[in-house]
Each structure stands twice: as structure tokens, then as C-alpha cells.
Amino acid sequence: MEKSNDSSEYGFILVGFSDHPKLEMVLFIVNFTLYAVTVLGNLTIILLCILDPRLHTPMYFFLVNLSFLDLCFSTSCIPQMLVNLWGPDKTISYAGCVVQLFSFLSIGGIECILLAVMAYDRYVVVCKPLHYIAIMHSQLCLQLVAMAWGSGLVNAIVMSPLTMTLSRCGRRVNHFLCEMPVLIKMACLDARAVEMLAFAFAILIVLLPFTLILVSYGYTAAAVLGIKSDAVRWKAFSTSSSHLTVVSLFYGSIIYVYMQPGNSSSQNQGKFFTLFYNLVTPMLNPLIYTLRNKEVKGALKKVLGMQ
């Protein structure tokens, strides 16, 4: 295949699911429905946490950030995918591709670290309940969120230009969005240096926070099992299990995509795993926190005038 550098002028062709044309309309309907639920659910969480004073706590401050990130995460690529599924045009502009790549790297990185921050919050509330207010003060919460946002943005600022400046063979992206692993595979020249740097960032932003989450939940589980009151133990388990479910869904799919060797999984598997953490997980997060959380359900009933 000949070397092609005209992508900056003509953009890219997102192959997506065009190799299964009969499946495209089904995917359009399913993904449009899931995206609508994602937008509605995350906006509801954000509004509830803002409007109800009872939810002005560190846990819900982090939850608002998570919902905002989920909203941006899905919006960065799902509308473009719906356009490509609807008709024969599968193109995306060069600028659009850059925006998708930067959004994925930054928001994905921020969310990985934010989930670790939320795990630390659950650890403090369960293991050090008497000191919770003193430890999780507003200044620390802002600093932790700023650290998450800063780390994700650094990841995107470094990796986006390196990925986009690679010489590519052709304009066909075998995906439904401009994702870093796929764009690196399109390089005509040896891109091992970029792959190694991407893997190093993945260790720092994906694997390290995930390890810290597992450690914190080890201590949290031990503390929950030591609680004598059944009511208190159930409340601690309920709030912690909601977050652990979100972590499992998000990290399980993102580790599969970003922490494996380049050719170890099929391309179709990669597409569906990306679709899972980009759409299904953001759609499920509000449901998980709403259905398993009495405070959020109470705030929702109050806003709807049901109490």
C-alpha cells in the first residue's frame, strides 16, 4: 500500500460496521436509544446533585464530575457514528478526528483517575467515619478532581499530536471512531516508540489507578465485614458496591482495548468493547447510582413532587 498523507485535507473514512450492512440500521436504533438514555440519565444526576442540598457532599461532587465526563465521552463520538450508520457517507473530517482522539484520551484518562478518587472517598467514609468531614474537606476534593483533570489532559496533549503526525497508509480507519490504537496501526513507518509511550501512559493512567482501587476496596471490605450493625453494614456495602460495579464495567472493557498487544484481539471485538465503555457504561452509571442509592432516589422523588 502506498504512503498517503492526504488525510489532513480529505479527512478519514470510518469503516465502522459497514462490513455488516444489514446490521447498521439495527445498530442505529439501538445506539440512538442508548445515547438518549445516557444523556437523560447523566443530566438528571447532575441536576439532582445541584438542586438538592442533601447531595452537596464529596461523594456527589465526584458523581457530578463522573456524569459530566460520561456525557462528554459519549457525545464525542456517538452522534458521528449515528450519522455514519444512517447513510452511505462514512467520512469524518481531519479536525473531527482530532477532536475525537483528544476527547477519548483526555476524558478516558480523567475518568480512570476520578474512579480511583471515588474509591478513596468510599475508603475514608467506611474506614474512618469519624474523621470523614475533616479529611474530605472541600479543598482536598477540588485538588483531587484537579489532579484527575490535569493528568487526563496531559495524556491527551502528549499522545494526540504524536498519533496524528504519524505517516499513515491510506485514509480508511477500521473503526467507528478515531481511536489511538487503530490510528497507530495505520502508520506506514515503525511506530513502536509511540506504542511504547502509549503503553507507559496506560500503565500510569489505567493500571496504577485500578491497582489503587483494588487495594482500597480490600481495606474497605475488611472494614465492612467488621461492622456489627446490620443496617450500617448494608448501607456501607450498598454505596461501595455501586461504585465497584461502575469500576468493573469501565475498567474491564478499557483494559481489554488498551492493555493488550496490538494484534491479539479481533477488530470486531475491539469495536464492540469500545462501544461498551463509550456508550453502555455511561448509560448504566446513572441507573446504578439511582437504583442502589436511597439519597438519590429521595432527591428524584422530591424534584418530581412525589414527597
mmCIF file with all atom_site columns, C-alpha atoms in Angstrom, residues 138-279:
data_model
loop_
_atom_site.group_PDB
_atom_site.id
_atom_site.type_symbol
_atom_site.label_atom_id
_atom_site.label_alt_id
_atom_site.label_comp_id
_atom_site.label_asym_id
_atom_site.label_entity_id
_atom_site.label_seq_id
_atom_site.pdbx_PDB_ins_code
_atom_site.Cartn_x
_atom_site.Cartn_y
_atom_site.Cartn_z
_atom_site.occupancy
_atom_site.B_iso_or_equiv
_atom_site.pdbx_formal_charge
_atom_site.auth_seq_id
_atom_site.auth_comp_id
_atom_site.auth_asym_id
_atom_site.auth_atom_id
_atom_site.pdbx_PDB_model_num
ATOM 1   C CA . SER A 1 138 ? -13.801 20.894  50.038 1.00 0.00 ? 138 SER A CA 1
ATOM 2   C CA . GLN A 1 139 ? -10.238 21.991  49.277 1.00 0.00 ? 139 GLN A CA 1
ATOM 3   C CA . LEU A 1 140 ? -8.985  18.397  49.091 1.00 0.00 ? 140 LEU A CA 1
ATOM 4   C CA . CYS A 1 141 ? -11.931 17.407  46.893 1.00 0.00 ? 141 CYS A CA 1
ATOM 5   C CA . LEU A 1 142 ? -11.118 20.213  44.458 1.00 0.00 ? 142 LEU A CA 1
ATOM 6   C CA . GLN A 1 143 ? -7.436  19.254  44.464 1.00 0.00 ? 143 GLN A CA 1
ATOM 7   C CA . LEU A 1 144 ? -8.221  15.590  43.745 1.00 0.00 ? 144 LEU A CA 1
ATOM 8   C CA . VAL A 1 145 ? -10.553 16.477  40.873 1.00 0.00 ? 145 VAL A CA 1
ATOM 9   C CA . ALA A 1 146 ? -7.989  18.970  39.502 1.00 0.00 ? 146 ALA A CA 1
ATOM 10  C CA . MET A 1 147 ? -5.340  16.221  39.636 1.00 0.00 ? 147 MET A CA 1
ATOM 11  C CA . ALA A 1 148 ? -7.613  13.876  37.683 1.00 0.00 ? 148 ALA A CA 1
ATOM 12  C CA . TRP A 1 149 ? -8.386  16.503  35.048 1.00 0.00 ? 149 TRP A CA 1
ATOM 13  C CA . GLY A 1 150 ? -4.747  17.568  34.766 1.00 0.00 ? 150 GLY A CA 1
ATOM 14  C CA . SER A 1 151 ? -3.478  14.006  34.333 1.00 0.00 ? 151 SER A CA 1
ATOM 15  C CA . GLY A 1 152 ? -6.022  13.212  31.625 1.00 0.00 ? 152 GLY A CA 1
ATOM 16  C CA . LEU A 1 153 ? -5.282  16.419  29.729 1.00 0.00 ? 153 LEU A CA 1
ATOM 17  C CA . VAL A 1 154 ? -1.515  15.783  29.866 1.00 0.00 ? 154 VAL A CA 1
ATOM 18  C CA . ASN A 1 155 ? -2.100  12.320  28.397 1.00 0.00 ? 155 ASN A CA 1
ATOM 19  C CA . ALA A 1 156 ? -4.114  13.810  25.520 1.00 0.00 ? 156 ALA A CA 1
ATOM 20  C CA . ILE A 1 157 ? -1.760  16.746  24.932 1.00 0.00 ? 157 ILE A CA 1
ATOM 21  C CA . VAL A 1 158 ? 1.212   14.382  24.592 1.00 0.00 ? 158 VAL A CA 1
ATOM 22  C CA . MET A 1 159 ? -0.333  11.459  22.707 1.00 0.00 ? 159 MET A CA 1
ATOM 23  C CA . SER A 1 160 ? -2.745  13.224  20.331 1.00 0.00 ? 160 SER A CA 1
ATOM 24  C CA . PRO A 1 161 ? -0.086  15.138  18.310 1.00 0.00 ? 161 PRO A CA 1
ATOM 25  C CA . LEU A 1 162 ? 2.243   12.120  18.254 1.00 0.00 ? 162 LEU A CA 1
ATOM 26  C CA . THR A 1 163 ? -0.546  9.906   16.917 1.00 0.00 ? 163 THR A CA 1
ATOM 27  C CA . MET A 1 164 ? -1.854  12.372  14.336 1.00 0.00 ? 164 MET A CA 1
ATOM 28  C CA . THR A 1 165 ? 1.594   13.226  12.911 1.00 0.00 ? 165 THR A CA 1
ATOM 29  C CA . LEU A 1 166 ? 2.393   9.597   12.079 1.00 0.00 ? 166 LEU A CA 1
ATOM 30  C CA . SER A 1 167 ? 2.621   8.901   8.338  1.00 0.00 ? 167 SER A CA 1
ATOM 31  C CA . ARG A 1 168 ? -0.412  6.787   7.530  1.00 0.00 ? 168 ARG A CA 1
ATOM 32  C CA . CYS A 1 169 ? -1.058  4.291   4.758  1.00 0.00 ? 169 CYS A CA 1
ATOM 33  C CA . GLY A 1 170 ? -4.457  5.303   3.439  1.00 0.00 ? 170 GLY A CA 1
ATOM 34  C CA . ARG A 1 171 ? -7.461  7.033   4.976  1.00 0.00 ? 171 ARG A CA 1
ATOM 35  C CA . ARG A 1 172 ? -9.623  4.043   5.934  1.00 0.00 ? 172 ARG A CA 1
ATOM 36  C CA . VAL A 1 173 ? -9.976  3.719   9.718  1.00 0.00 ? 173 VAL A CA 1
ATOM 37  C CA . ASN A 1 174 ? -11.235 0.247   10.582 1.00 0.00 ? 174 ASN A CA 1
ATOM 38  C CA . HIS A 1 175 ? -13.348 1.526   13.448 1.00 0.00 ? 175 HIS A CA 1
ATOM 39  C CA . PHE A 1 176 ? -16.397 3.705   14.105 1.00 0.00 ? 176 PHE A CA 1
ATOM 40  C CA . LEU A 1 177 ? -14.238 6.463   15.631 1.00 0.00 ? 177 LEU A CA 1
ATOM 41  C CA . CYS A 1 178 ? -10.686 7.800   15.601 1.00 0.00 ? 178 CYS A CA 1
ATOM 42  C CA . GLU A 1 179 ? -9.224  5.755   18.438 1.00 0.00 ? 179 GLU A CA 1
ATOM 43  C CA . MET A 1 180 ? -5.499  5.809   19.186 1.00 0.00 ? 180 MET A CA 1
ATOM 44  C CA . PRO A 1 181 ? -4.651  2.064   18.825 1.00 0.00 ? 181 PRO A CA 1
ATOM 45  C CA . VAL A 1 182 ? -6.321  1.921   15.390 1.00 0.00 ? 182 VAL A CA 1
ATOM 46  C CA . LEU A 1 183 ? -4.645  5.116   14.138 1.00 0.00 ? 183 LEU A CA 1
ATOM 47  C CA . ILE A 1 184 ? -1.232  3.850   15.271 1.00 0.00 ? 184 ILE A CA 1
ATOM 48  C CA . LYS A 1 185 ? -1.783  0.580   13.377 1.00 0.00 ? 185 LYS A CA 1
ATOM 49  C CA . MET A 1 186 ? -2.296  2.640   10.199 1.00 0.00 ? 186 MET A CA 1
ATOM 50  C CA . ALA A 1 187 ? 1.255   4.026   10.366 1.00 0.00 ? 187 ALA A CA 1
ATOM 51  C CA . CYS A 1 188 ? 3.447   3.310   7.344  1.00 0.00 ? 188 CYS A CA 1
ATOM 52  C CA . LEU A 1 189 ? 6.664   3.634   9.337  1.00 0.00 ? 189 LEU A CA 1
ATOM 53  C CA . ASP A 1 190 ? 7.836   1.903   12.505 1.00 0.00 ? 190 ASP A CA 1
ATOM 54  C CA . ALA A 1 191 ? 5.595   3.259   15.303 1.00 0.00 ? 191 ALA A CA 1
ATOM 55  C CA . ARG A 1 192 ? 6.966   1.150   18.140 1.00 0.00 ? 192 ARG A CA 1
ATOM 56  C CA . ALA A 1 193 ? 8.243   4.216   20.021 1.00 0.00 ? 193 ALA A CA 1
ATOM 57  C CA . VAL A 1 194 ? 4.733   5.735   20.020 1.00 0.00 ? 194 VAL A CA 1
ATOM 58  C CA . GLU A 1 195 ? 3.227   2.375   21.018 1.00 0.00 ? 195 GLU A CA 1
ATOM 59  C CA . MET A 1 196 ? 5.651   2.059   23.939 1.00 0.00 ? 196 MET A CA 1
ATOM 60  C CA . LEU A 1 197 ? 4.874   5.595   25.117 1.00 0.00 ? 197 LEU A CA 1
ATOM 61  C CA . ALA A 1 198 ? 1.138   4.898   24.832 1.00 0.00 ? 198 ALA A CA 1
ATOM 62  C CA . PHE A 1 199 ? 1.629   1.699   26.864 1.00 0.00 ? 199 PHE A CA 1
ATOM 63  C CA . ALA A 1 200 ? 3.576   3.633   29.522 1.00 0.00 ? 200 ALA A CA 1
ATOM 64  C CA . PHE A 1 201 ? 0.751   6.180   29.806 1.00 0.00 ? 201 PHE A CA 1
ATOM 65  C CA . ALA A 1 202 ? -1.737  3.309   30.004 1.00 0.00 ? 202 ALA A CA 1
ATOM 66  C CA . ILE A 1 203 ? 0.160   1.853   32.968 1.00 0.00 ? 203 ILE A CA 1
ATOM 67  C CA . LEU A 1 204 ? 0.171   5.215   34.774 1.00 0.00 ? 204 LEU A CA 1
ATOM 68  C CA . ILE A 1 205 ? -3.395  6.264   33.958 1.00 0.00 ? 205 ILE A CA 1
ATOM 69  C CA . VAL A 1 206 ? -5.223  2.929   33.703 1.00 0.00 ? 206 VAL A CA 1
ATOM 70  C CA . LEU A 1 207 ? -3.357  0.175   35.535 1.00 0.00 ? 207 LEU A CA 1
ATOM 71  C CA . LEU A 1 208 ? -1.989  2.164   38.509 1.00 0.00 ? 208 LEU A CA 1
ATOM 72  C CA . PRO A 1 209 ? -5.359  3.715   39.472 1.00 0.00 ? 209 PRO A CA 1
ATOM 73  C CA . PHE A 1 210 ? -7.022  0.323   39.013 1.00 0.00 ? 210 PHE A CA 1
ATOM 74  C CA . THR A 1 211 ? -4.483  -1.227  41.394 1.00 0.00 ? 211 THR A CA 1
ATOM 75  C CA . LEU A 1 212 ? -5.103  1.522   43.957 1.00 0.00 ? 212 LEU A CA 1
ATOM 76  C CA . ILE A 1 213 ? -8.848  0.908   43.655 1.00 0.00 ? 213 ILE A CA 1
ATOM 77  C CA . LEU A 1 214 ? -8.384  -2.802  44.350 1.00 0.00 ? 214 LEU A CA 1
ATOM 78  C CA . VAL A 1 215 ? -6.184  -2.064  47.387 1.00 0.00 ? 215 VAL A CA 1
ATOM 79  C CA . SER A 1 216 ? -8.634  0.496   48.790 1.00 0.00 ? 216 SER A CA 1
ATOM 80  C CA . TYR A 1 217 ? -11.535 -1.905  48.353 1.00 0.00 ? 217 TYR A CA 1
ATOM 81  C CA . GLY A 1 218 ? -9.567  -4.608  50.097 1.00 0.00 ? 218 GLY A CA 1
ATOM 82  C CA . TYR A 1 219 ? -9.370  -2.386  53.185 1.00 0.00 ? 219 TYR A CA 1
ATOM 83  C CA . THR A 1 220 ? -12.989 -1.273  52.717 1.00 0.00 ? 220 THR A CA 1
ATOM 84  C CA . ALA A 1 221 ? -14.255 -4.856  52.505 1.00 0.00 ? 221 ALA A CA 1
ATOM 85  C CA . ALA A 1 222 ? -12.388 -5.784  55.678 1.00 0.00 ? 222 ALA A CA 1
ATOM 86  C CA . ALA A 1 223 ? -13.891 -2.777  57.470 1.00 0.00 ? 223 ALA A CA 1
ATOM 87  C CA . VAL A 1 224 ? -17.427 -3.564  56.249 1.00 0.00 ? 224 VAL A CA 1
ATOM 88  C CA . LEU A 1 225 ? -17.170 -7.162  57.455 1.00 0.00 ? 225 LEU A CA 1
ATOM 89  C CA . GLY A 1 226 ? -16.105 -5.861  60.884 1.00 0.00 ? 226 GLY A CA 1
ATOM 90  C CA . ILE A 1 227 ? -19.208 -3.656  61.319 1.00 0.00 ? 227 ILE A CA 1
ATOM 91  C CA . LYS A 1 228 ? -21.576 -5.173  63.893 1.00 0.00 ? 228 LYS A CA 1
ATOM 92  C CA . SER A 1 229 ? -24.725 -3.255  62.948 1.00 0.00 ? 229 SER A CA 1
ATOM 93  C CA . ASP A 1 230 ? -26.553 -4.913  60.040 1.00 0.00 ? 230 ASP A CA 1
ATOM 94  C CA . ALA A 1 231 ? -28.114 -1.616  58.920 1.00 0.00 ? 231 ALA A CA 1
ATOM 95  C CA . VAL A 1 232 ? -24.796 0.247   58.897 1.00 0.00 ? 232 VAL A CA 1
ATOM 96  C CA . ARG A 1 233 ? -23.044 -2.671  57.208 1.00 0.00 ? 233 ARG A CA 1
ATOM 97  C CA . TRP A 1 234 ? -25.694 -2.810  54.466 1.00 0.00 ? 234 TRP A CA 1
ATOM 98  C CA . LYS A 1 235 ? -25.508 0.956   53.830 1.00 0.00 ? 235 LYS A CA 1
ATOM 99  C CA . ALA A 1 236 ? -21.714 0.818   53.546 1.00 0.00 ? 236 ALA A CA 1
ATOM 100 C CA . PHE A 1 237 ? -21.928 -2.215  51.266 1.00 0.00 ? 237 PHE A CA 1
ATOM 101 C CA . SER A 1 238 ? -24.609 -0.611  49.085 1.00 0.00 ? 238 SER A CA 1
ATOM 102 C CA . THR A 1 239 ? -22.714 2.629   48.375 1.00 0.00 ? 239 THR A CA 1
ATOM 103 C CA . SER A 1 240 ? -19.393 0.840   47.875 1.00 0.00 ? 240 SER A CA 1
ATOM 104 C CA . SER A 1 241 ? -20.842 -1.889  45.637 1.00 0.00 ? 241 SER A CA 1
ATOM 105 C CA . SER A 1 242 ? -22.401 0.735   43.326 1.00 0.00 ? 242 SER A CA 1
ATOM 106 C CA . HIS A 1 243 ? -19.016 2.284   42.720 1.00 0.00 ? 243 HIS A CA 1
ATOM 107 C CA . LEU A 1 244 ? -17.324 -1.113  42.403 1.00 0.00 ? 244 LEU A CA 1
ATOM 108 C CA . THR A 1 245 ? -19.859 -2.126  39.730 1.00 0.00 ? 245 THR A CA 1
ATOM 109 C CA . VAL A 1 246 ? -19.074 1.036   37.739 1.00 0.00 ? 246 VAL A CA 1
ATOM 110 C CA . VAL A 1 247 ? -15.335 0.392   38.095 1.00 0.00 ? 247 VAL A CA 1
ATOM 111 C CA . SER A 1 248 ? -15.677 -3.206  36.902 1.00 0.00 ? 248 SER A CA 1
ATOM 112 C CA . LEU A 1 249 ? -17.676 -2.229  33.811 1.00 0.00 ? 249 LEU A CA 1
ATOM 113 C CA . PHE A 1 250 ? -15.404 0.641   32.801 1.00 0.00 ? 250 PHE A CA 1
ATOM 114 C CA . TYR A 1 251 ? -12.006 -0.851  33.570 1.00 0.00 ? 251 TYR A CA 1
ATOM 115 C CA . GLY A 1 252 ? -12.859 -4.313  32.292 1.00 0.00 ? 252 GLY A CA 1
ATOM 116 C CA . SER A 1 253 ? -13.517 -3.019  28.776 1.00 0.00 ? 253 SER A CA 1
ATOM 117 C CA . ILE A 1 254 ? -10.863 -0.290  28.650 1.00 0.00 ? 254 ILE A CA 1
ATOM 118 C CA . ILE A 1 255 ? -8.083  -2.625  29.849 1.00 0.00 ? 255 ILE A CA 1
ATOM 119 C CA . TYR A 1 256 ? -9.086  -5.117  27.157 1.00 0.00 ? 256 TYR A CA 1
ATOM 120 C CA . VAL A 1 257 ? -8.650  -2.467  24.458 1.00 0.00 ? 257 VAL A CA 1
ATOM 121 C CA . TYR A 1 258 ? -5.603  -0.527  25.689 1.00 0.00 ? 258 TYR A CA 1
ATOM 122 C CA . MET A 1 259 ? -3.505  -3.019  27.669 1.00 0.00 ? 259 MET A CA 1
ATOM 123 C CA . GLN A 1 260 ? -3.255  -5.852  25.116 1.00 0.00 ? 260 GLN A CA 1
ATOM 124 C CA . PRO A 1 261 ? -0.663  -6.319  22.362 1.00 0.00 ? 261 PRO A CA 1
ATOM 125 C CA . GLY A 1 262 ? -1.732  -4.734  19.096 1.00 0.00 ? 262 GLY A CA 1
ATOM 126 C CA . ASN A 1 263 ? -2.906  -7.804  17.159 1.00 0.00 ? 263 ASN A CA 1
ATOM 127 C CA . SER A 1 264 ? -4.091  -10.022 19.987 1.00 0.00 ? 264 SER A CA 1
ATOM 128 C CA . SER A 1 265 ? -7.818  -9.462  19.509 1.00 0.00 ? 265 SER A CA 1
ATOM 129 C CA . SER A 1 266 ? -10.107 -9.350  16.532 1.00 0.00 ? 266 SER A CA 1
ATOM 130 C CA . GLN A 1 267 ? -11.046 -5.967  15.085 1.00 0.00 ? 267 GLN A CA 1
ATOM 131 C CA . ASN A 1 268 ? -14.770 -6.559  15.581 1.00 0.00 ? 268 ASN A CA 1
ATOM 132 C CA . GLN A 1 269 ? -14.201 -7.421  19.233 1.00 0.00 ? 269 GLN A CA 1
ATOM 133 C CA . GLY A 1 270 ? -12.300 -4.160  19.657 1.00 0.00 ? 270 GLY A CA 1
ATOM 134 C CA . LYS A 1 271 ? -15.180 -2.177  18.145 1.00 0.00 ? 271 LYS A CA 1
ATOM 135 C CA . PHE A 1 272 ? -17.783 -3.694  20.427 1.00 0.00 ? 272 PHE A CA 1
ATOM 136 C CA . PHE A 1 273 ? -15.619 -3.314  23.543 1.00 0.00 ? 273 PHE A CA 1
ATOM 137 C CA . THR A 1 274 ? -15.029 0.345   22.636 1.00 0.00 ? 274 THR A CA 1
ATOM 138 C CA . LEU A 1 275 ? -18.763 0.793   22.111 1.00 0.00 ? 275 LEU A CA 1
ATOM 139 C CA . PHE A 1 276 ? -19.350 -0.779  25.514 1.00 0.00 ? 276 PHE A CA 1
ATOM 140 C CA . TYR A 1 277 ? -17.187 1.595   27.552 1.00 0.00 ? 277 TYR A CA 1
ATOM 141 C CA . ASN A 1 278 ? -18.110 4.578   25.376 1.00 0.00 ? 278 ASN A CA 1
ATOM 142 C CA . LEU A 1 279 ? -21.890 4.141   25.454 1.00 0.00 ? 279 LEU A CA 1
#
